[in-house]
Amino acid sequence: MNNAIYPGSFDPITYGHIDIIERCSNIYDHLIVGVIQSNSPKKMLFNENERKNMIKTSISHLNNVEVKIFNTLLVDFASQEKCSIIIRGLRVLSDFEYEFKMALMNRNLNEKITTLFMMPHEKYTHVSSSLLKEVIYLGGNIDNYAPKEVIDNINKKINGK
Ligand code: ADP
């Protein structure tokens, strides 16, 4: 089986993430979307189960994708799931430095696991979960960037409506 893992915080999932998941689903037999349980420097808006459920609803049209929560080293999670490929998205140049360091660190931790990068459609290259939360907080419209259920959930959390 040709498996891959797409890990992240997904706080919450956006059309940029979904674009990458759809591309992977076409390439790999099986894709695991790995939801990081806690990522201490980052304060999450949604808990891991909320993030997982929003992903599951958003990708229900894909039958070779599974969503799992993990709270270990990424390479250990990948080995446990018998995956040798980690997928990360690259949007803009500013992603590069962080991703480069993480990929090399992960390779040093386990050289059997390879990180591959994928670019989303250009209409999503400026989209991030944190930017969408900020726009909603300030009353802007993000209908083109995340599923309706996700937008409703952000509104409930941030604006209490
Ligand atoms: P993390 O905290 O691990 O960076 P994110 O949920 O922010 O978690 O991102 C998970 C992965 O998805 C990362 O590889 C990130 O670069 C990628 N990603 C995020 N937004 C987009 C987007 N709009 N287009 C493509 N990839 C994206």
mmCIF file of C-alpha atoms and ligand atoms in Angstrom:
data_model
loop_
_atom_site.group_PDB
_atom_site.id
_atom_site.type_symbol
_atom_site.label_atom_id
_atom_site.label_comp_id
_atom_site.label_asym_id
_atom_site.label_seq_id
_atom_site.Cartn_x
_atom_site.Cartn_y
_atom_site.Cartn_z
ATOM 1 C CA MET A 1 0.000 0.000 0.000
ATOM 2 C CA ASN A 2 1.113 3.441 -0.932
ATOM 3 C CA ASN A 3 0.262 5.523 2.168
ATOM 4 C CA ALA A 4 0.926 9.098 3.236
ATOM 5 C CA ILE A 5 0.335 11.309 6.252
ATOM 6 C CA TYR A 6 -0.715 14.942 6.051
ATOM 7 C CA PRO A 7 -0.135 16.390 9.545
ATOM 8 C CA GLY A 8 -1.108 19.762 10.955
ATOM 9 C CA SER A 9 -3.034 21.747 13.522
ATOM 10 C CA PHE A 10 -6.047 22.343 11.245
ATOM 11 C CA ASP A 11 -7.384 25.024 13.609
ATOM 12 C CA PRO A 12 -9.691 24.933 11.647
ATOM 13 C CA ILE A 13 -9.536 23.268 8.224
ATOM 14 C CA THR A 14 -9.650 25.615 5.201
ATOM 15 C CA TYR A 15 -10.128 25.110 1.453
ATOM 16 C CA GLY A 16 -6.305 25.344 1.207
ATOM 17 C CA HIS A 17 -5.952 22.201 3.361
ATOM 18 C CA ILE A 18 -8.805 20.503 1.471
ATOM 19 C CA ASP A 19 -7.075 21.269 -1.850
ATOM 20 C CA ILE A 20 -3.938 19.449 -0.628
ATOM 21 C CA ILE A 21 -5.975 16.533 0.769
ATOM 22 C CA GLU A 22 -7.777 16.097 -2.573
ATOM 23 C CA ARG A 23 -4.482 16.122 -4.484
ATOM 24 C CA CYS A 24 -3.026 13.483 -2.110
ATOM 25 C CA SER A 25 -6.151 11.373 -2.318
ATOM 26 C CA ASN A 26 -5.605 11.150 -6.102
ATOM 27 C CA ILE A 27 -1.972 10.116 -5.730
ATOM 28 C CA TYR A 28 -1.901 7.791 -2.700
ATOM 29 C CA ASP A 29 -3.921 4.646 -1.988
ATOM 30 C CA HIS A 30 -4.550 5.825 1.544
ATOM 31 C CA LEU A 31 -4.077 9.198 3.239
ATOM 32 C CA ILE A 32 -4.113 9.835 6.970
ATOM 33 C CA VAL A 33 -4.797 13.411 8.008
ATOM 34 C CA GLY A 34 -2.963 13.713 11.340
ATOM 35 C CA VAL A 35 -4.421 16.247 13.741
ATOM 36 C CA ILE A 36 -1.873 17.446 16.282
ATOM 37 C CA GLN A 37 -3.490 17.189 19.693
ATOM 38 C CA SER A 38 -1.603 20.024 21.306
ATOM 39 C CA ASN A 39 1.057 22.228 19.880
ATOM 40 C CA SER A 40 2.155 24.101 22.987
ATOM 41 C CA PRO A 41 3.449 27.366 21.494
ATOM 42 C CA LYS A 42 0.240 27.709 19.504
ATOM 43 C CA LYS A 43 -2.990 28.556 21.263
ATOM 44 C CA MET A 44 -5.777 26.624 19.535
ATOM 45 C CA LEU A 45 -9.313 27.944 19.057
ATOM 46 C CA PHE A 46 -10.773 24.426 18.698
ATOM 47 C CA ASN A 47 -9.948 21.287 20.677
ATOM 48 C CA GLU A 48 -8.639 18.242 18.811
ATOM 49 C CA ASN A 49 -12.018 16.509 18.557
ATOM 50 C CA GLU A 50 -13.669 19.618 17.150
ATOM 51 C CA ARG A 51 -10.846 19.983 14.614
ATOM 52 C CA LYS A 52 -11.043 16.302 13.679
ATOM 53 C CA ASN A 53 -14.823 16.394 13.229
ATOM 54 C CA MET A 54 -14.687 19.464 10.975
ATOM 55 C CA ILE A 55 -12.092 17.711 8.787
ATOM 56 C CA LYS A 56 -14.182 14.533 8.606
ATOM 57 C CA THR A 57 -17.269 16.450 7.505
ATOM 58 C CA SER A 58 -15.297 18.467 4.940
ATOM 59 C CA ILE A 59 -13.725 15.434 3.269
ATOM 60 C CA SER A 60 -16.628 12.987 3.427
ATOM 61 C CA HIS A 61 -16.562 12.812 -0.417
ATOM 62 C CA LEU A 62 -13.135 11.108 -0.299
ATOM 63 C CA ASN A 63 -13.209 7.418 0.582
ATOM 64 C CA ASN A 64 -9.461 6.791 0.942
ATOM 65 C CA VAL A 65 -8.826 9.458 3.591
ATOM 66 C CA GLU A 66 -8.869 8.859 7.336
ATOM 67 C CA VAL A 67 -8.518 11.437 10.129
ATOM 68 C CA LYS A 68 -6.547 10.604 13.300
ATOM 69 C CA ILE A 69 -5.443 12.619 16.319
ATOM 70 C CA PHE A 70 -1.823 12.239 17.445
ATOM 71 C CA ASN A 71 0.274 13.609 20.265
ATOM 72 C CA THR A 72 3.711 12.125 19.689
ATOM 73 C CA LEU A 73 6.696 12.925 17.507
ATOM 74 C CA LEU A 74 5.444 13.081 13.930
ATOM 75 C CA VAL A 75 7.970 10.474 12.720
ATOM 76 C CA ASP A 76 6.827 8.081 15.475
ATOM 77 C CA PHE A 77 3.215 8.569 14.448
ATOM 78 C CA ALA A 78 4.195 7.939 10.802
ATOM 79 C CA SER A 79 6.044 4.691 11.702
ATOM 80 C CA GLN A 80 3.159 3.523 13.837
ATOM 81 C CA GLU A 81 0.821 4.065 10.867
ATOM 82 C CA LYS A 82 3.301 2.344 8.491
ATOM 83 C CA CYS A 83 3.673 5.494 6.410
ATOM 84 C CA SER A 84 7.004 6.592 4.955
ATOM 85 C CA ILE A 85 5.707 9.789 3.338
ATOM 86 C CA ILE A 86 4.833 13.026 5.137
ATOM 87 C CA ILE A 87 3.043 15.644 3.045
ATOM 88 C CA ARG A 88 3.286 19.339 3.852
ATOM 89 C CA GLY A 89 1.790 22.261 1.960
ATOM 90 C CA LEU A 90 3.910 25.110 0.663
ATOM 91 C CA ARG A 91 2.161 28.394 0.020
ATOM 92 C CA VAL A 92 4.555 31.290 0.007
ATOM 93 C CA LEU A 93 8.281 31.725 0.420
ATOM 94 C CA SER A 94 7.839 32.472 4.128
ATOM 95 C CA ASP A 95 6.687 28.855 4.698
ATOM 96 C CA PHE A 96 9.962 27.570 3.316
ATOM 97 C CA GLU A 97 12.370 28.217 6.173
ATOM 98 C CA TYR A 98 10.240 26.586 8.865
ATOM 99 C CA GLU A 99 9.301 23.634 6.652
ATOM 100 C CA PHE A 100 12.919 23.122 5.563
ATOM 101 C CA LYS A 101 14.078 22.894 9.193
ATOM 102 C CA MET A 102 11.235 20.564 10.172
ATOM 103 C CA ALA A 103 11.823 18.266 7.191
ATOM 104 C CA LEU A 104 15.545 17.962 7.960
ATOM 105 C CA MET A 105 14.919 17.440 11.667
ATOM 106 C CA ASN A 106 12.372 14.734 10.905
ATOM 107 C CA ARG A 107 14.797 13.078 8.490
ATOM 108 C CA ASN A 108 17.444 13.066 11.219
ATOM 109 C CA LEU A 109 14.988 11.548 13.655
ATOM 110 C CA ASN A 110 14.025 8.823 11.181
ATOM 111 C CA GLU A 111 15.775 8.633 7.835
ATOM 112 C CA LYS A 112 13.270 6.153 6.423
ATOM 113 C CA ILE A 113 10.596 8.854 6.399
ATOM 114 C CA THR A 114 10.551 11.421 3.600
ATOM 115 C CA THR A 115 8.781 14.782 3.592
ATOM 116 C CA LEU A 116 7.242 15.887 0.294
ATOM 117 C CA PHE A 117 5.789 19.315 -0.438
ATOM 118 C CA MET A 118 2.751 20.198 -2.437
ATOM 119 C CA MET A 119 1.400 23.527 -3.636
ATOM 120 C CA PRO A 120 -2.304 24.299 -3.520
ATOM 121 C CA HIS A 121 -4.246 26.024 -6.289
ATOM 122 C CA GLU A 122 -3.010 29.623 -6.454
ATOM 123 C CA LYS A 123 -6.358 30.926 -5.224
ATOM 124 C CA TYR A 124 -5.467 29.462 -1.803
ATOM 125 C CA THR A 125 -1.806 30.448 -1.510
ATOM 126 C CA HIS A 126 -2.580 33.372 0.809
ATOM 127 C CA VAL A 127 -5.004 31.411 3.020
ATOM 128 C CA SER A 128 -4.172 30.304 6.560
ATOM 129 C CA SER A 129 -6.370 29.259 9.472
ATOM 130 C CA SER A 130 -5.072 32.147 11.570
ATOM 131 C CA LEU A 131 -5.819 34.751 8.886
ATOM 132 C CA LEU A 132 -9.357 33.442 8.442
ATOM 133 C CA LYS A 133 -9.974 33.656 12.210
ATOM 134 C CA GLU A 134 -8.673 37.220 12.233
ATOM 135 C CA VAL A 135 -10.917 38.277 9.327
ATOM 136 C CA ILE A 136 -13.993 36.741 10.968
ATOM 137 C CA TYR A 137 -13.130 38.414 14.269
ATOM 138 C CA LEU A 138 -13.145 41.751 12.458
ATOM 139 C CA GLY A 139 -16.432 40.994 10.683
ATOM 140 C CA GLY A 140 -15.114 40.122 7.212
ATOM 141 C CA ASN A 141 -16.431 37.523 4.789
ATOM 142 C CA ILE A 142 -14.440 34.312 4.182
ATOM 143 C CA ASP A 143 -17.046 32.306 2.250
ATOM 144 C CA ASN A 144 -14.527 31.520 -0.506
ATOM 145 C CA TYR A 145 -11.963 30.091 1.868
ATOM 146 C CA ALA A 146 -13.622 27.541 4.170
ATOM 147 C CA PRO A 147 -16.706 25.291 4.252
ATOM 148 C CA LYS A 148 -19.887 26.844 5.678
ATOM 149 C CA GLU A 149 -19.918 24.568 8.743
ATOM 150 C CA VAL A 150 -16.388 25.665 9.600
ATOM 151 C CA ILE A 151 -17.240 29.354 9.227
ATOM 152 C CA ASP A 152 -20.321 28.891 11.437
ATOM 153 C CA ASN A 153 -18.184 27.200 14.090
ATOM 154 C CA ILE A 154 -15.583 29.982 14.052
ATOM 155 C CA ASN A 155 -18.358 32.562 14.379
ATOM 156 C CA LYS A 156 -19.825 30.708 17.361
ATOM 157 C CA LYS A 157 -16.462 30.527 19.134
ATOM 158 C CA ILE A 158 -15.227 34.016 18.356
ATOM 159 C CA ASN A 159 -18.329 36.136 18.189
ATOM 160 C CA GLY A 160 -20.726 33.970 20.194
ATOM 161 C CA LYS A 161 -23.255 33.853 17.320
HETATM 162 P P1 ADP B 1 0.896 23.490 11.313
HETATM 163 O O1 ADP B 1 0.682 24.099 12.668
HETATM 164 O O2 ADP B 1 1.439 22.099 11.362
HETATM 165 O O3 ADP B 1 1.625 24.358 10.322
HETATM 166 P P2 ADP B 1 -1.498 24.043 9.763
HETATM 167 O O4 ADP B 1 -2.874 23.515 9.974
HETATM 168 O O5 ADP B 1 -1.296 25.505 9.848
HETATM 169 O O6 ADP B 1 -0.586 23.263 10.801
HETATM 170 O O7 ADP B 1 -0.948 23.534 8.360
HETATM 171 C C1 ADP B 1 -0.853 22.169 8.064
HETATM 172 C C2 ADP B 1 -0.176 22.017 6.718
HETATM 173 O O8 ADP B 1 -1.033 22.557 5.725
HETATM 174 C C3 ADP B 1 1.126 22.790 6.595
HETATM 175 O O9 ADP B 1 2.002 22.045 5.762
HETATM 176 C C4 ADP B 1 0.726 24.061 5.910
HETATM 177 O O10 ADP B 1 1.783 24.622 5.159
HETATM 178 C C5 ADP B 1 -0.358 23.536 4.997
HETATM 179 N N1 ADP B 1 -1.317 24.584 4.636
HETATM 180 C C6 ADP B 1 -1.981 25.443 5.430
HETATM 181 N N2 ADP B 1 -2.765 26.279 4.718
HETATM 182 C C7 ADP B 1 -2.571 25.930 3.417
HETATM 183 C C8 ADP B 1 -3.037 26.446 2.178
HETATM 184 N N3 ADP B 1 -3.845 27.511 2.105
HETATM 185 N N4 ADP B 1 -2.624 25.861 1.059
HETATM 186 C C9 ADP B 1 -1.752 24.815 1.118
HETATM 187 N N5 ADP B 1 -1.251 24.290 2.222
HETATM 188 C C10 ADP B 1 -1.642 24.839 3.371
#
